[in-house]
Tab-separated table of C-alpha atoms in Angstrom:
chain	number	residue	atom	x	y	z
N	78	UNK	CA	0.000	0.000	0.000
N	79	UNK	CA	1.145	4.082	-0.296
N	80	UNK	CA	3.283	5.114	2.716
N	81	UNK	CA	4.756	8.117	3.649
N	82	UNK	CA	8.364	8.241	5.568
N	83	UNK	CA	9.638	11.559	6.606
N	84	UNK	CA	12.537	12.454	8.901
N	85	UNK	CA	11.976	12.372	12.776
N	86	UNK	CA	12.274	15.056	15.078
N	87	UNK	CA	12.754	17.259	16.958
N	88	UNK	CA	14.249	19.397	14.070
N	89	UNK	CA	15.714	22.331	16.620
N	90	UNK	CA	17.105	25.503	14.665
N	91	UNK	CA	17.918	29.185	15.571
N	92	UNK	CA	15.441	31.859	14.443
N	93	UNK	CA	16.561	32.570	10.761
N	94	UNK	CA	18.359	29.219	9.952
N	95	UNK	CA	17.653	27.285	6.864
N	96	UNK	CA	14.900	24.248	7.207
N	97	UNK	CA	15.017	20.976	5.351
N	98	UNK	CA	12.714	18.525	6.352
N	99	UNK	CA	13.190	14.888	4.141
N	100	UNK	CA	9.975	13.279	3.048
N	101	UNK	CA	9.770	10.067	0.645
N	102	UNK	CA	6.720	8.235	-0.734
N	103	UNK	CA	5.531	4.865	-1.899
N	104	UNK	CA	2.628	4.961	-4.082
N	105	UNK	CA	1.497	2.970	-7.117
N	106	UNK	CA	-0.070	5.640	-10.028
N	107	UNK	CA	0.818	9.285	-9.634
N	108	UNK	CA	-0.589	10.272	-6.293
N	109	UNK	CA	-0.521	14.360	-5.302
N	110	UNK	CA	1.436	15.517	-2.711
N	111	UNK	CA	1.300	17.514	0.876
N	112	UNK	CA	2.493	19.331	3.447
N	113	UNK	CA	0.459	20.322	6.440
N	114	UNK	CA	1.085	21.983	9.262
N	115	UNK	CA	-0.283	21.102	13.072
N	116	UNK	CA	-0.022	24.145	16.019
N	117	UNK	CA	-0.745	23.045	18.975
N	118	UNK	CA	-4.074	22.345	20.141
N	119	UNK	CA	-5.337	23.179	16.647
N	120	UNK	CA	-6.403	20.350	13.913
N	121	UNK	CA	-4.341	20.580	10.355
N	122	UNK	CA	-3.933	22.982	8.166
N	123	UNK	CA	-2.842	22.989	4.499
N	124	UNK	CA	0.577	24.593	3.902
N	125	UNK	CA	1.408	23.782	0.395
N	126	UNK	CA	0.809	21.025	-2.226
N	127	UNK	CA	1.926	19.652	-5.676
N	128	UNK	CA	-0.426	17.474	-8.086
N	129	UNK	CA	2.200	16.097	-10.763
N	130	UNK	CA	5.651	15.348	-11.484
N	131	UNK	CA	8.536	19.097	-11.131
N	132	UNK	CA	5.661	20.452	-9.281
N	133	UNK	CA	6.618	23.182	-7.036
N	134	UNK	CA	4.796	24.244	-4.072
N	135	UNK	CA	5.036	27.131	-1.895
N	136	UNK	CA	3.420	29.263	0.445
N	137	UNK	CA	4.353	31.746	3.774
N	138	UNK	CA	8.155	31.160	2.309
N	139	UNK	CA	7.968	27.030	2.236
N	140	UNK	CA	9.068	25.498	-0.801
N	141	UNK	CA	8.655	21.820	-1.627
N	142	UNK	CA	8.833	20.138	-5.494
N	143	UNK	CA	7.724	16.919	-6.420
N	144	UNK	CA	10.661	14.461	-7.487
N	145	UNK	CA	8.841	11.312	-9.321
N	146	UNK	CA	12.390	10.117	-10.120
N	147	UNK	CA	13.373	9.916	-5.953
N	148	UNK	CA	9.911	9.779	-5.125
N	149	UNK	CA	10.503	12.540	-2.462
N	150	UNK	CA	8.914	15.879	-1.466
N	151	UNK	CA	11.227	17.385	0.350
N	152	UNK	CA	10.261	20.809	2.775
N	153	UNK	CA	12.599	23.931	2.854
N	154	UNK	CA	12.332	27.193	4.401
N	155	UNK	CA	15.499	29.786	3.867
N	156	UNK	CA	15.138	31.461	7.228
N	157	UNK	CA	12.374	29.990	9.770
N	158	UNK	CA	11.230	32.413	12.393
N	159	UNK	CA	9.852	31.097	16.151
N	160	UNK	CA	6.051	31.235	14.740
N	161	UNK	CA	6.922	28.344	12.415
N	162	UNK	CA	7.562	25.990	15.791
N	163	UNK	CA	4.836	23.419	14.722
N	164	UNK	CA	4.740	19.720	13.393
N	165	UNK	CA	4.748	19.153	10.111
N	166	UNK	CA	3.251	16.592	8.381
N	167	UNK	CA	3.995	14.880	4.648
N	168	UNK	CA	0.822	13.447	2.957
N	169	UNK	CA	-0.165	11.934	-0.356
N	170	UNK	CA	-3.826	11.041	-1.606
N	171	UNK	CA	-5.050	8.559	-3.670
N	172	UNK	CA	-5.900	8.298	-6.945
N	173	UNK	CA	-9.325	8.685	-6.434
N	174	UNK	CA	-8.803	11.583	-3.721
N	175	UNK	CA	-10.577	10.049	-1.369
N	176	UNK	CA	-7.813	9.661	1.429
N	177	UNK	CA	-5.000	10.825	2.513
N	178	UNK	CA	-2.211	8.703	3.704
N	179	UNK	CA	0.104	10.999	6.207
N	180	UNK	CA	3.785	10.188	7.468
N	181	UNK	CA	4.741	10.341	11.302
N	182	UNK	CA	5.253	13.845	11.250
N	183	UNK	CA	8.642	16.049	12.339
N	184	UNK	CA	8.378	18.301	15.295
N	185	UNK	CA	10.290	21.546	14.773
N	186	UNK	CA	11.280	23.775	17.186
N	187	UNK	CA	12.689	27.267	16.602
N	188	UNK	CA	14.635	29.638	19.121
N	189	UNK	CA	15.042	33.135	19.378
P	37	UNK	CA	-17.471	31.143	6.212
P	38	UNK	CA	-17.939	28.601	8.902
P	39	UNK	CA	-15.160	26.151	9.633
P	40	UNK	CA	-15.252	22.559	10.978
P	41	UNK	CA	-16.549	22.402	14.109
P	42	UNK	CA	-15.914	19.306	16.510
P	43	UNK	CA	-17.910	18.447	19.802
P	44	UNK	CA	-17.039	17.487	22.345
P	45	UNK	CA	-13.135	18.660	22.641
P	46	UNK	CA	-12.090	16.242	25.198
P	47	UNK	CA	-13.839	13.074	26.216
P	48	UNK	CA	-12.842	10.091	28.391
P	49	UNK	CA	-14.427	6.956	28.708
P	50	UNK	CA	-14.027	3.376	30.285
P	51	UNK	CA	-12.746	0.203	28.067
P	52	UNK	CA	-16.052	-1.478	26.724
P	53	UNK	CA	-17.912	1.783	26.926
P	54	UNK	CA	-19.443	3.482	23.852
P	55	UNK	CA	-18.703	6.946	22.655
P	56	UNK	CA	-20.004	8.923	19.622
P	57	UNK	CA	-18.286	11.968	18.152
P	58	UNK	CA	-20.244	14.826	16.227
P	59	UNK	CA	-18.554	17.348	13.215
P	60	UNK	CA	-20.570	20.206	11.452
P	61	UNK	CA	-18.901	20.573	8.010
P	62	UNK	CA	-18.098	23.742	6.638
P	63	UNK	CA	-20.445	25.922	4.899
P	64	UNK	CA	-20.509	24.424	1.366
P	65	UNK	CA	-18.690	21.269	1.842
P	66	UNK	CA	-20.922	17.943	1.089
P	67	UNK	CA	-17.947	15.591	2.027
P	68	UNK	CA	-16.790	14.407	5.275
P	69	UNK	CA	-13.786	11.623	6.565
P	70	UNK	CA	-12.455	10.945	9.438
P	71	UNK	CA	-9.338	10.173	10.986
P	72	UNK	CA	-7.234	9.074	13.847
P	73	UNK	CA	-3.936	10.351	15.429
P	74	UNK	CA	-2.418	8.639	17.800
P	75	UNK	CA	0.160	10.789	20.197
P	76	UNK	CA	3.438	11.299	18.339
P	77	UNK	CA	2.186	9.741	15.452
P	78	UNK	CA	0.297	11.025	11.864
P	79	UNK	CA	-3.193	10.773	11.255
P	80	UNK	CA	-4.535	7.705	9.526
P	81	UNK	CA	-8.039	7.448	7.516
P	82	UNK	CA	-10.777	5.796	8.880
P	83	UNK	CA	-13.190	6.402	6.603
P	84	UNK	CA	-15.649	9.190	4.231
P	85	UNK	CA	-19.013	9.920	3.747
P	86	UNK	CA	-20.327	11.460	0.514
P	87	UNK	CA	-24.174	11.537	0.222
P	88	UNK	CA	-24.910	9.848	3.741
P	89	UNK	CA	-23.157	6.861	2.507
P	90	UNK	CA	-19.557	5.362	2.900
P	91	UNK	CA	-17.029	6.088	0.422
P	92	UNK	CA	-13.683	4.480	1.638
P	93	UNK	CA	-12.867	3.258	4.683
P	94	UNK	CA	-9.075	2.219	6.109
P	95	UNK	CA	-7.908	-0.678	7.928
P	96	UNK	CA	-10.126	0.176	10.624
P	97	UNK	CA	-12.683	-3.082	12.249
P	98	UNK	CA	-16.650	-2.678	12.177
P	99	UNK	CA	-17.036	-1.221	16.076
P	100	UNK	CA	-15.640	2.222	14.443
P	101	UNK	CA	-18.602	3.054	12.214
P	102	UNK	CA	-20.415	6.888	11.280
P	103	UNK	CA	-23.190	8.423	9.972
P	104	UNK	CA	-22.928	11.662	7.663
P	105	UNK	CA	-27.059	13.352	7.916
P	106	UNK	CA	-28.667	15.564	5.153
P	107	UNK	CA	-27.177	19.072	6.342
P	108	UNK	CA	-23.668	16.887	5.913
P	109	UNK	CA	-22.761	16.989	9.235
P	110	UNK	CA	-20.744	13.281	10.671
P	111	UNK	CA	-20.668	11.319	13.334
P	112	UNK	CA	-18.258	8.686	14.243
P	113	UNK	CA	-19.259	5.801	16.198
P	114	UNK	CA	-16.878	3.869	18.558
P	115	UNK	CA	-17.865	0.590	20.199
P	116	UNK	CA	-16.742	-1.762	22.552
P	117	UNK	CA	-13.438	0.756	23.536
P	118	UNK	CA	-10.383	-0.365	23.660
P	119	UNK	CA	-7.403	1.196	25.853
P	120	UNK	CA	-5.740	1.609	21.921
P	121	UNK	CA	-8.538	3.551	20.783
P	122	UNK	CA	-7.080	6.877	23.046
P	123	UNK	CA	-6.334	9.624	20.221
P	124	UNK	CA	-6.851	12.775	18.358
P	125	UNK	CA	-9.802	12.047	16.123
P	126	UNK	CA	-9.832	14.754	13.674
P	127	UNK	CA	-12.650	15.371	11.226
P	128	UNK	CA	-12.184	17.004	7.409
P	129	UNK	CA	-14.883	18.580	4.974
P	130	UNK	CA	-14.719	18.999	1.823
P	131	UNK	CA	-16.601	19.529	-2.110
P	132	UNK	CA	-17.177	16.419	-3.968
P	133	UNK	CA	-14.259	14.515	-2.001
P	134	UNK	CA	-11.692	17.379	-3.789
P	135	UNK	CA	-8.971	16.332	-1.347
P	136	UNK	CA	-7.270	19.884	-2.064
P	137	UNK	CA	-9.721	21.833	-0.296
P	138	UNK	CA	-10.149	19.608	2.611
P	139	UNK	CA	-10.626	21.893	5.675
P	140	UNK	CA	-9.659	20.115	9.148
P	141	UNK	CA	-11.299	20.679	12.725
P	142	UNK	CA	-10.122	21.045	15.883
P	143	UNK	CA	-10.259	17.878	16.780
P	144	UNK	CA	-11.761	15.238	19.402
P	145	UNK	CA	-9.475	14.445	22.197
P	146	UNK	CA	-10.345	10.579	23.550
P	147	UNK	CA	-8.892	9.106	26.302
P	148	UNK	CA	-9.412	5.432	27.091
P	149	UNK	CA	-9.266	4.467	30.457
């Protein structure tokens, strides 16, 4: 079945460092791919997405770009500020678009 | 616009007990699925409703079942609780099961005990 791996955390970086957080996939077809974001106490929300191969997403400074040939989706920020301090979660859906199917998610912490 | 609304926010309840969880969609949205996140872990798909009727379900038994009612708002049945049922159980709307413009609650927080 489609799985998600992604690095584990805690990711710990100084306010205005550069972020890379690894993600790979396993998925038969061409599934489209996520990153959300989870504050605390709050449920998920939608940070940026890609639907086919090169694909670049981005949003609030986050980049991430679909790579069919690694089968990765990897996160980067070029200079995170204390506000990003969330978990972040890697996702794909289904063909169909019916599910999604989330890795563990990587807890990152950012200091003044 | 309305988001997803979950009740209650925190519940706990006794192994073998029953519990049922209630999410208003948002305004506009006719699809509804459900998840569950363990602590420390990501969420995993239980199943989706899409004209009051199932429409996908995960590797989850019969005792977690739901109910999606004409206004599209879910519930999500639990019987027979298990100590491994304790988790985040997160509800997400959506048009038409467009999984791009799912909008997630709050969130359910279970505790088995």
């Amino acid at each position: 079945g489609d799985s998600v791996t992604q690095m584990e955390g805690p990711v710990t970086l100084s306010e205005e460092a550069f972020l890379t957080i690894n993600c790979t996939y396993t998925a038969t077809g061409y599934p489209s791919l996520f990153w959300y974001v989870q504050y605390p106490g709050e449920g998920l929300q939608l940070l940026l997405k890609a639907t086919k191969a090169d694909d670049k997403g981005s949003n609030k400074g986050f980049e991430a770009t679909y790579r069919k040939e690694t089968t990765s989706f990897h996160l980067e920020k070029g200079s995170v500020q204390v506000s990003d301090s969330a978990v972040y979660f890697c996702a794909l859906s289904d063909n169909a678009g019916n599910m999604l199917t989330f890795g563990g998610g990587t807890r990152l912490m950012v200091k003044p | 616009e309305t988001g997803v609304t979950q009740s209650p926010t925190h519940l706990i309840k006794t192994r073998g007990q029953q519990v049922t969880l209630r999410c208003s969609s948002q305004s506009g949205h006719n699809t509804v699925s459900w998840y569950q996140q363990a602590l420390g872990q990501g969420p995993q798909f239980i199943f989706q409703y899409y004209r009051e009727e199932e429409n996908g379900r995960g590797n989850f038994p019969p005792r977690f079942s739901g109910l999606q009612f004409p206004n599209y708002s879910s519930e999500l049945n639990v019987n027979a609780l298990e100590l491994d049922d304790s988790a985040l159980y997160l509800c997400a709307s959506s048009l038409t099961g467009q999984i791009y413009g799912y909008t997630f609650g709050s969130g359910t927080r279970l505790t088995v005990v």
